[in-house]
Amino acid sequence: MPFTQQTPRMFSRQDIESLNENQLGIYSIFKQGQWIYIGKGDIRTRLLAHLNGDKPCIIKLGPTHWVGELLNDPQMSNREKQLILEFKPPCNDKIG
């Protein structure tokens, strides 16, 4: 099951820094036609880390947008695994 219907947001420092802190959930970083990475945790913190190059694969593939879903902690791991198996993003080297 894909991400819930929503408008993609820009994968940019300005957009990410405007997010509220401590919003837990899952997110996907992508560009047109390619899911690049799916992750979980504090969405703002994790997206900023990726923007700063914590996973070189993400920056190398030139992401332009991201989407996310707010979820409770027990739901995050299962939903993340489900989406990784469905979309097979190249920068996810493990599931979970």
PDB file of N, CA and C in Angstrom:
ATOM      1  N   MET A   1       0.841  -1.178   0.000  1.00  0.00           N
ATOM      2  CA  MET A   1       0.000   0.000   0.000  1.00  0.00           C
ATOM      3  C   MET A   1       0.889   1.245   0.000  1.00  0.00           C
ATOM      4  N   PRO A   2       0.736   2.129  -0.983  1.00  0.00           N
ATOM      5  CA  PRO A   2       1.582   3.316  -1.063  1.00  0.00           C
ATOM      6  C   PRO A   2       1.301   4.304   0.067  1.00  0.00           C
ATOM      7  N   PHE A   3       2.085   5.377   0.083  1.00  0.00           N
ATOM      8  CA  PHE A   3       1.874   6.427   1.074  1.00  0.00           C
ATOM      9  C   PHE A   3       0.471   6.991   0.933  1.00  0.00           C
ATOM     10  N   THR A   4      -0.093   7.436   2.060  1.00  0.00           N
ATOM     11  CA  THR A   4      -1.407   8.063   2.009  1.00  0.00           C
ATOM     12  C   THR A   4      -1.341   9.275   1.089  1.00  0.00           C
ATOM     13  N   GLN A   5      -2.432   9.582   0.444  1.00  0.00           N
ATOM     14  CA  GLN A   5      -2.468  10.684  -0.521  1.00  0.00           C
ATOM     15  C   GLN A   5      -2.073  11.999   0.147  1.00  0.00           C
ATOM     16  N   GLN A   6      -1.092  12.661  -0.403  1.00  0.00           N
ATOM     17  CA  GLN A   6      -0.645  13.955   0.105  1.00  0.00           C
ATOM     18  C   GLN A   6       0.193  14.652  -0.949  1.00  0.00           C
ATOM     19  N   THR A   7       0.422  15.924  -0.738  1.00  0.00           N
ATOM     20  CA  THR A   7       1.235  16.700  -1.658  1.00  0.00           C
ATOM     21  C   THR A   7       2.705  16.549  -1.286  1.00  0.00           C
ATOM     22  N   PRO A   8       3.558  16.159  -2.218  1.00  0.00           N
ATOM     23  CA  PRO A   8       4.991  16.054  -1.924  1.00  0.00           C
ATOM     24  C   PRO A   8       5.564  17.409  -1.514  1.00  0.00           C
ATOM     25  N   ARG A   9       6.547  17.366  -0.627  1.00  0.00           N
ATOM     26  CA  ARG A   9       7.233  18.577  -0.173  1.00  0.00           C
ATOM     27  C   ARG A   9       8.651  18.571  -0.718  1.00  0.00           C
ATOM     28  N   MET A  10       9.210  19.757  -0.882  1.00  0.00           N
ATOM     29  CA  MET A  10      10.562  19.891  -1.421  1.00  0.00           C
ATOM     30  C   MET A  10      11.588  19.330  -0.442  1.00  0.00           C
ATOM     31  N   PHE A  11      12.566  18.622  -0.970  1.00  0.00           N
ATOM     32  CA  PHE A  11      13.682  18.123  -0.167  1.00  0.00           C
ATOM     33  C   PHE A  11      14.730  19.235  -0.130  1.00  0.00           C
ATOM     34  N   SER A  12      14.444  20.250   0.689  1.00  0.00           N
ATOM     35  CA  SER A  12      15.321  21.416   0.799  1.00  0.00           C
ATOM     36  C   SER A  12      15.467  21.790   2.272  1.00  0.00           C
ATOM     37  N   ARG A  13      16.565  22.435   2.605  1.00  0.00           N
ATOM     38  CA  ARG A  13      16.807  22.843   3.990  1.00  0.00           C
ATOM     39  C   ARG A  13      15.669  23.723   4.505  1.00  0.00           C
ATOM     40  N   GLN A  14      15.246  24.694   3.716  1.00  0.00           N
ATOM     41  CA  GLN A  14      14.192  25.610   4.145  1.00  0.00           C
ATOM     42  C   GLN A  14      12.904  24.855   4.468  1.00  0.00           C
ATOM     43  N   ASP A  15      12.509  23.952   3.606  1.00  0.00           N
ATOM     44  CA  ASP A  15      11.271  23.203   3.828  1.00  0.00           C
ATOM     45  C   ASP A  15      11.391  22.299   5.051  1.00  0.00           C
ATOM     46  N   ILE A  16      12.492  21.605   5.172  1.00  0.00           N
ATOM     47  CA  ILE A  16      12.662  20.655   6.274  1.00  0.00           C
ATOM     48  C   ILE A  16      12.785  21.373   7.611  1.00  0.00           C
ATOM     49  N   GLU A  17      13.521  22.479   7.655  1.00  0.00           N
ATOM     50  CA  GLU A  17      13.667  23.215   8.913  1.00  0.00           C
ATOM     51  C   GLU A  17      12.360  23.839   9.376  1.00  0.00           C
ATOM     52  N   SER A  18      11.387  23.987   8.488  1.00  0.00           N
ATOM     53  CA  SER A  18      10.089  24.548   8.872  1.00  0.00           C
ATOM     54  C   SER A  18       9.193  23.525   9.577  1.00  0.00           C
ATOM     55  N   LEU A  19       9.586  22.261   9.566  1.00  0.00           N
ATOM     56  CA  LEU A  19       8.793  21.216  10.222  1.00  0.00           C
ATOM     57  C   LEU A  19       8.868  21.347  11.740  1.00  0.00           C
ATOM     58  N   ASN A  20       7.811  20.923  12.409  1.00  0.00           N
ATOM     59  CA  ASN A  20       7.839  20.837  13.868  1.00  0.00           C
ATOM     60  C   ASN A  20       8.762  19.707  14.286  1.00  0.00           C
ATOM     61  N   GLU A  21       9.434  19.889  15.398  1.00  0.00           N
ATOM     62  CA  GLU A  21      10.292  18.834  15.935  1.00  0.00           C
ATOM     63  C   GLU A  21       9.443  17.758  16.599  1.00  0.00           C
ATOM     64  N   ASN A  22      10.039  16.597  16.785  1.00  0.00           N
ATOM     65  CA  ASN A  22       9.431  15.475  17.511  1.00  0.00           C
ATOM     66  C   ASN A  22       8.163  14.928  16.866  1.00  0.00           C
ATOM     67  N   GLN A  23       8.092  14.975  15.546  1.00  0.00           N
ATOM     68  CA  GLN A  23       7.001  14.322  14.831  1.00  0.00           C
ATOM     69  C   GLN A  23       7.517  12.971  14.356  1.00  0.00           C
ATOM     70  N   LEU A  24       7.012  11.916  14.949  1.00  0.00           N
ATOM     71  CA  LEU A  24       7.477  10.570  14.617  1.00  0.00           C
ATOM     72  C   LEU A  24       6.661   9.977  13.486  1.00  0.00           C
ATOM     73  N   GLY A  25       7.338   9.216  12.643  1.00  0.00           N
ATOM     74  CA  GLY A  25       6.643   8.556  11.554  1.00  0.00           C
ATOM     75  C   GLY A  25       7.611   7.971  10.548  1.00  0.00           C
ATOM     76  N   ILE A  26       7.091   7.736   9.360  1.00  0.00           N
ATOM     77  CA  ILE A  26       7.895   7.223   8.253  1.00  0.00           C
ATOM     78  C   ILE A  26       7.913   8.273   7.152  1.00  0.00           C
ATOM     79  N   TYR A  27       8.915   8.179   6.289  1.00  0.00           N
ATOM     80  CA  TYR A  27       9.051   9.153   5.212  1.00  0.00           C
ATOM     81  C   TYR A  27       9.735   8.480   4.031  1.00  0.00           C
ATOM     82  N   SER A  28       9.546   9.062   2.866  1.00  0.00           N
ATOM     83  CA  SER A  28      10.248   8.606   1.669  1.00  0.00           C
ATOM     84  C   SER A  28      10.829   9.812   0.955  1.00  0.00           C
ATOM     85  N   ILE A  29      12.059   9.655   0.517  1.00  0.00           N
ATOM     86  CA  ILE A  29      12.750  10.676  -0.258  1.00  0.00           C
ATOM     87  C   ILE A  29      12.772  10.172  -1.704  1.00  0.00           C
ATOM     88  N   PHE A  30      12.443  11.053  -2.656  1.00  0.00           N
ATOM     89  CA  PHE A  30      12.333  10.592  -4.040  1.00  0.00           C
ATOM     90  C   PHE A  30      12.607  11.717  -5.032  1.00  0.00           C
ATOM     91  N   LYS A  31      12.704  11.315  -6.280  1.00  0.00           N
ATOM     92  CA  LYS A  31      12.684  12.246  -7.405  1.00  0.00           C
ATOM     93  C   LYS A  31      11.710  11.658  -8.413  1.00  0.00           C
ATOM     94  N   GLN A  32      11.371  12.419  -9.431  1.00  0.00           N
ATOM     95  CA  GLN A  32      10.373  11.947 -10.387  1.00  0.00           C
ATOM     96  C   GLN A  32      10.730  10.563 -10.904  1.00  0.00           C
ATOM     97  N   GLY A  33       9.817   9.639 -10.710  1.00  0.00           N
ATOM     98  CA  GLY A  33       9.990   8.295 -11.232  1.00  0.00           C
ATOM     99  C   GLY A  33      10.851   7.359 -10.405  1.00  0.00           C
ATOM    100  N   GLN A  34      11.368   7.806  -9.243  1.00  0.00           N
ATOM    101  CA  GLN A  34      12.231   6.924  -8.454  1.00  0.00           C
ATOM    102  C   GLN A  34      12.123   7.207  -6.956  1.00  0.00           C
ATOM    103  N   TRP A  35      11.731   6.181  -6.203  1.00  0.00           N
ATOM    104  CA  TRP A  35      11.811   6.227  -4.749  1.00  0.00           C
ATOM    105  C   TRP A  35      13.271   5.983  -4.409  1.00  0.00           C
ATOM    106  N   ILE A  36      13.872   6.836  -3.592  1.00  0.00           N
ATOM    107  CA  ILE A  36      15.298   6.752  -3.295  1.00  0.00           C
ATOM    108  C   ILE A  36      15.568   6.117  -1.942  1.00  0.00           C
ATOM    109  N   TYR A  37      14.804   6.513  -0.931  1.00  0.00           N
ATOM    110  CA  TYR A  37      15.051   6.012   0.427  1.00  0.00           C
ATOM    111  C   TYR A  37      13.770   6.108   1.237  1.00  0.00           C
ATOM    112  N   ILE A  38      13.521   5.107   2.071  1.00  0.00           N
ATOM    113  CA  ILE A  38      12.397   5.112   3.004  1.00  0.00           C
ATOM    114  C   ILE A  38      12.962   4.918   4.397  1.00  0.00           C
ATOM    115  N   GLY A  39      12.529   5.770   5.332  1.00  0.00           N
ATOM    116  CA  GLY A  39      13.043   5.690   6.694  1.00  0.00           C
ATOM    117  C   GLY A  39      11.968   5.977   7.725  1.00  0.00           C
ATOM    118  N   LYS A  40      12.385   5.938   8.988  1.00  0.00           N
ATOM    119  CA  LYS A  40      11.459   6.159  10.100  1.00  0.00           C
ATOM    120  C   LYS A  40      12.171   6.929  11.204  1.00  0.00           C
ATOM    121  N   GLY A  41      11.381   7.493  12.105  1.00  0.00           N
ATOM    122  CA  GLY A  41      11.924   8.205  13.258  1.00  0.00           C
ATOM    123  C   GLY A  41      11.366   9.609  13.350  1.00  0.00           C
ATOM    124  N   ASP A  42      12.120  10.504  13.992  1.00  0.00           N
ATOM    125  CA  ASP A  42      11.765  11.921  14.059  1.00  0.00           C
ATOM    126  C   ASP A  42      11.979  12.476  12.648  1.00  0.00           C
ATOM    127  N   ILE A  43      10.909  12.778  11.964  1.00  0.00           N
ATOM    128  CA  ILE A  43      10.984  13.101  10.539  1.00  0.00           C
ATOM    129  C   ILE A  43      11.907  14.285  10.273  1.00  0.00           C
ATOM    130  N   ARG A  44      11.783  15.355  11.019  1.00  0.00           N
ATOM    131  CA  ARG A  44      12.624  16.545  10.802  1.00  0.00           C
ATOM    132  C   ARG A  44      14.105  16.214  11.006  1.00  0.00           C
ATOM    133  N   THR A  45      14.419  15.559  12.109  1.00  0.00           N
ATOM    134  CA  THR A  45      15.807  15.217  12.426  1.00  0.00           C
ATOM    135  C   THR A  45      16.415  14.312  11.367  1.00  0.00           C
ATOM    136  N   ARG A  46      15.671  13.291  10.970  1.00  0.00           N
ATOM    137  CA  ARG A  46      16.190  12.333   9.989  1.00  0.00           C
ATOM    138  C   ARG A  46      16.374  12.974   8.607  1.00  0.00           C
ATOM    139  N   LEU A  47      15.398  13.784   8.175  1.00  0.00           N
ATOM    140  CA  LEU A  47      15.529  14.432   6.867  1.00  0.00           C
ATOM    141  C   LEU A  47      16.713  15.397   6.843  1.00  0.00           C
ATOM    142  N   LEU A  48      16.926  16.141   7.930  1.00  0.00           N
ATOM    143  CA  LEU A  48      18.086  17.041   7.988  1.00  0.00           C
ATOM    144  C   LEU A  48      19.392  16.252   7.924  1.00  0.00           C
ATOM    145  N   ALA A  49      19.440  15.116   8.610  1.00  0.00           N
ATOM    146  CA  ALA A  49      20.647  14.277   8.562  1.00  0.00           C
ATOM    147  C   ALA A  49      20.912  13.804   7.132  1.00  0.00           C
ATOM    148  N   HIS A  50      19.869  13.389   6.437  1.00  0.00           N
ATOM    149  CA  HIS A  50      20.033  12.938   5.050  1.00  0.00           C
ATOM    150  C   HIS A  50      20.458  14.102   4.148  1.00  0.00           C
ATOM    151  N   LEU A  51      19.866  15.262   4.355  1.00  0.00           N
ATOM    152  CA  LEU A  51      20.231  16.443   3.573  1.00  0.00           C
ATOM    153  C   LEU A  51      21.701  16.798   3.781  1.00  0.00           C
ATOM    154  N   ASN A  52      22.211  16.537   4.986  1.00  0.00           N
ATOM    155  CA  ASN A  52      23.612  16.813   5.314  1.00  0.00           C
ATOM    156  C   ASN A  52      24.556  15.691   4.895  1.00  0.00           C
ATOM    157  N   GLY A  53      24.032  14.661   4.231  1.00  0.00           N
ATOM    158  CA  GLY A  53      24.887  13.639   3.638  1.00  0.00           C
ATOM    159  C   GLY A  53      25.209  12.438   4.496  1.00  0.00           C
ATOM    160  N   ASP A  54      24.375  12.121   5.491  1.00  0.00           N
ATOM    161  CA  ASP A  54      24.673  10.951   6.328  1.00  0.00           C
ATOM    162  C   ASP A  54      24.628   9.644   5.540  1.00  0.00           C
ATOM    163  N   LYS A  55      23.882   9.611   4.456  1.00  0.00           N
ATOM    164  CA  LYS A  55      23.843   8.451   3.553  1.00  0.00           C
ATOM    165  C   LYS A  55      24.196   8.965   2.153  1.00  0.00           C
ATOM    166  N   PRO A  56      25.452   8.843   1.748  1.00  0.00           N
ATOM    167  CA  PRO A  56      25.882   9.399   0.455  1.00  0.00           C
ATOM    168  C   PRO A  56      25.027   8.950  -0.734  1.00  0.00           C
ATOM    169  N   CYS A  57      24.497   7.765  -0.674  1.00  0.00           N
ATOM    170  CA  CYS A  57      23.665   7.254  -1.770  1.00  0.00           C
ATOM    171  C   CYS A  57      22.485   8.186  -2.049  1.00  0.00           C
ATOM    172  N   ILE A  58      21.888   8.730  -0.999  1.00  0.00           N
ATOM    173  CA  ILE A  58      20.714   9.593  -1.167  1.00  0.00           C
ATOM    174  C   ILE A  58      21.084  10.837  -1.967  1.00  0.00           C
ATOM    175  N   ILE A  59      22.112  11.536  -1.545  1.00  0.00           N
ATOM    176  CA  ILE A  59      22.523  12.771  -2.219  1.00  0.00           C
ATOM    177  C   ILE A  59      22.984  12.484  -3.650  1.00  0.00           C
ATOM    178  N   LYS A  60      23.676  11.373  -3.834  1.00  0.00           N
ATOM    179  CA  LYS A  60      24.175  10.992  -5.166  1.00  0.00           C
ATOM    180  C   LYS A  60      23.041  10.864  -6.185  1.00  0.00           C
ATOM    181  N   LEU A  61      21.880  10.386  -5.739  1.00  0.00           N
ATOM    182  CA  LEU A  61      20.760  10.162  -6.657  1.00  0.00           C
ATOM    183  C   LEU A  61      19.905  11.411  -6.886  1.00  0.00           C
ATOM    184  N   GLY A  62      20.232  12.520  -6.228  1.00  0.00           N
ATOM    185  CA  GLY A  62      19.576  13.799  -6.512  1.00  0.00           C
ATOM    186  C   GLY A  62      18.105  13.893  -6.156  1.00  0.00           C
ATOM    187  N   PRO A  63      17.742  13.631  -4.902  1.00  0.00           N
ATOM    188  CA  PRO A  63      16.330  13.715  -4.527  1.00  0.00           C
ATOM    189  C   PRO A  63      15.793  15.139  -4.647  1.00  0.00           C
ATOM    190  N   THR A  64      14.509  15.234  -4.941  1.00  0.00           N
ATOM    191  CA  THR A  64      13.866  16.543  -5.070  1.00  0.00           C
ATOM    192  C   THR A  64      12.714  16.737  -4.093  1.00  0.00           C
ATOM    193  N   HIS A  65      12.098  15.655  -3.640  1.00  0.00           N
ATOM    194  CA  HIS A  65      10.903  15.744  -2.803  1.00  0.00           C
ATOM    195  C   HIS A  65      10.885  14.659  -1.732  1.00  0.00           C
ATOM    196  N   TRP A  66       9.948  14.809  -0.812  1.00  0.00           N
ATOM    197  CA  TRP A  66       9.720  13.788   0.204  1.00  0.00           C
ATOM    198  C   TRP A  66       8.245  13.796   0.587  1.00  0.00           C
ATOM    199  N   VAL A  67       7.787  12.670   1.102  1.00  0.00           N
ATOM    200  CA  VAL A  67       6.455  12.539   1.694  1.00  0.00           C
ATOM    201  C   VAL A  67       6.614  11.784   3.004  1.00  0.00           C
ATOM    202  N   GLY A  68       5.630  11.905   3.879  1.00  0.00           N
ATOM    203  CA  GLY A  68       5.712  11.202   5.148  1.00  0.00           C
ATOM    204  C   GLY A  68       4.345  10.903   5.724  1.00  0.00           C
ATOM    205  N   GLU A  69       4.345  10.052   6.726  1.00  0.00           N
ATOM    206  CA  GLU A  69       3.138   9.709   7.476  1.00  0.00           C
ATOM    207  C   GLU A  69       3.485   9.749   8.952  1.00  0.00           C
ATOM    208  N   LEU A  70       2.677  10.446   9.746  1.00  0.00           N
ATOM    209  CA  LEU A  70       2.868  10.442  11.188  1.00  0.00           C
ATOM    210  C   LEU A  70       2.290   9.147  11.739  1.00  0.00           C
ATOM    211  N   LEU A  71       3.094   8.437  12.532  1.00  0.00           N
ATOM    212  CA  LEU A  71       2.675   7.152  13.091  1.00  0.00           C
ATOM    213  C   LEU A  71       3.193   7.012  14.510  1.00  0.00           C
ATOM    214  N   ASN A  72       2.505   6.196  15.295  1.00  0.00           N
ATOM    215  CA  ASN A  72       3.002   5.854  16.624  1.00  0.00           C
ATOM    216  C   ASN A  72       4.177   4.902  16.491  1.00  0.00           C
ATOM    217  N   ASP A  73       5.022   4.885  17.495  1.00  0.00           N
ATOM    218  CA  ASP A  73       6.232   4.063  17.469  1.00  0.00           C
ATOM    219  C   ASP A  73       5.971   2.597  17.119  1.00  0.00           C
ATOM    220  N   PRO A  74       4.976   1.941  17.718  1.00  0.00           N
ATOM    221  CA  PRO A  74       4.788   0.518  17.378  1.00  0.00           C
ATOM    222  C   PRO A  74       4.429   0.275  15.908  1.00  0.00           C
ATOM    223  N   GLN A  75       3.839   1.257  15.245  1.00  0.00           N
ATOM    224  CA  GLN A  75       3.419   1.090  13.854  1.00  0.00           C
ATOM    225  C   GLN A  75       4.540   1.352  12.853  1.00  0.00           C
ATOM    226  N   MET A  76       5.547   2.131  13.262  1.00  0.00           N
ATOM    227  CA  MET A  76       6.552   2.603  12.303  1.00  0.00           C
ATOM    228  C   MET A  76       7.331   1.483  11.628  1.00  0.00           C
ATOM    229  N   SER A  77       7.845   0.544  12.396  1.00  0.00           N
ATOM    230  CA  SER A  77       8.702  -0.497  11.817  1.00  0.00           C
ATOM    231  C   SER A  77       7.962  -1.343  10.794  1.00  0.00           C
ATOM    232  N   ASN A  78       6.740  -1.746  11.113  1.00  0.00           N
ATOM    233  CA  ASN A  78       5.979  -2.568  10.170  1.00  0.00           C
ATOM    234  C   ASN A  78       5.654  -1.807   8.893  1.00  0.00           C
ATOM    235  N   ARG A  79       5.252  -0.553   9.029  1.00  0.00           N
ATOM    236  CA  ARG A  79       4.903   0.251   7.855  1.00  0.00           C
ATOM    237  C   ARG A  79       6.144   0.518   7.003  1.00  0.00           C
ATOM    238  N   GLU A  80       7.277   0.805   7.659  1.00  0.00           N
ATOM    239  CA  GLU A  80       8.523   1.023   6.925  1.00  0.00           C
ATOM    240  C   GLU A  80       8.893  -0.228   6.123  1.00  0.00           C
ATOM    241  N   LYS A  81       8.858  -1.386   6.756  1.00  0.00           N
ATOM    242  CA  LYS A  81       9.188  -2.642   6.070  1.00  0.00           C
ATOM    243  C   LYS A  81       8.274  -2.870   4.872  1.00  0.00           C
ATOM    244  N   GLN A  82       6.980  -2.637   5.079  1.00  0.00           N
ATOM    245  CA  GLN A  82       5.996  -2.826   4.014  1.00  0.00           C
ATOM    246  C   GLN A  82       6.329  -1.952   2.798  1.00  0.00           C
ATOM    247  N   LEU A  83       6.648  -0.685   3.048  1.00  0.00           N
ATOM    248  CA  LEU A  83       6.943   0.234   1.947  1.00  0.00           C
ATOM    249  C   LEU A  83       8.268  -0.089   1.262  1.00  0.00           C
ATOM    250  N   ILE A  84       9.280  -0.497   2.033  1.00  0.00           N
ATOM    251  CA  ILE A  84      10.570  -0.868   1.435  1.00  0.00           C
ATOM    252  C   ILE A  84      10.395  -2.078   0.519  1.00  0.00           C
ATOM    253  N   LEU A  85       9.630  -3.061   0.970  1.00  0.00           N
ATOM    254  CA  LEU A  85       9.388  -4.241   0.138  1.00  0.00           C
ATOM    255  C   LEU A  85       8.593  -3.893  -1.116  1.00  0.00           C
ATOM    256  N   GLU A  86       7.666  -2.943  -0.998  1.00  0.00           N
ATOM    257  CA  GLU A  86       6.842  -2.558  -2.143  1.00  0.00           C
ATOM    258  C   GLU A  86       7.625  -1.734  -3.171  1.00  0.00           C
ATOM    259  N   PHE A  87       8.405  -0.751  -2.711  1.00  0.00           N
ATOM    260  CA  PHE A  87       9.051   0.196  -3.625  1.00  0.00           C
ATOM    261  C   PHE A  87      10.518  -0.110  -3.919  1.00  0.00           C
ATOM    262  N   LYS A  88      11.174  -0.911  -3.086  1.00  0.00           N
ATOM    263  CA  LYS A  88      12.579  -1.310  -3.278  1.00  0.00           C
ATOM    264  C   LYS A  88      13.510  -0.122  -3.566  1.00  0.00           C
ATOM    265  N   PRO A  89      13.537   0.877  -2.669  1.00  0.00           N
ATOM    266  CA  PRO A  89      14.405   2.033  -2.899  1.00  0.00           C
ATOM    267  C   PRO A  89      15.879   1.645  -2.855  1.00  0.00           C
ATOM    268  N   PRO A  90      16.696   2.146  -3.778  1.00  0.00           N
ATOM    269  CA  PRO A  90      18.090   1.714  -3.888  1.00  0.00           C
ATOM    270  C   PRO A  90      18.986   2.091  -2.711  1.00  0.00           C
ATOM    271  N   CYS A  91      18.624   3.086  -1.934  1.00  0.00           N
ATOM    272  CA  CYS A  91      19.493   3.505  -0.824  1.00  0.00           C
ATOM    273  C   CYS A  91      19.142   2.844   0.503  1.00  0.00           C
ATOM    274  N   ASN A  92      18.162   1.957   0.504  1.00  0.00           N
ATOM    275  CA  ASN A  92      17.864   1.171   1.704  1.00  0.00           C
ATOM    276  C   ASN A  92      18.679  -0.112   1.631  1.00  0.00           C
ATOM    277  N   ASP A  93      19.714  -0.195   2.463  1.00  0.00           N
ATOM    278  CA  ASP A  93      20.552  -1.394   2.453  1.00  0.00           C
ATOM    279  C   ASP A  93      20.058  -2.456   3.417  1.00  0.00           C
ATOM    280  N   LYS A  94      19.065  -2.105   4.231  1.00  0.00           N
ATOM    281  CA  LYS A  94      18.458  -3.078   5.140  1.00  0.00           C
ATOM    282  C   LYS A  94      17.019  -2.680   5.390  1.00  0.00           C
ATOM    283  N   ILE A  95      16.258  -3.620   5.895  1.00  0.00           N
ATOM    284  CA  ILE A  95      14.868  -3.364   6.248  1.00  0.00           C
ATOM    285  C   ILE A  95      14.776  -3.350   7.762  1.00  0.00           C
ATOM    286  N   GLY A  96      14.172  -2.283   8.300  1.00  0.00           N
ATOM    287  CA  GLY A  96      13.959  -2.197   9.751  1.00  0.00           C
ATOM    288  C   GLY A  96      14.979  -1.398  10.479  1.00  0.00           C
TER     289      GLY A  96
END
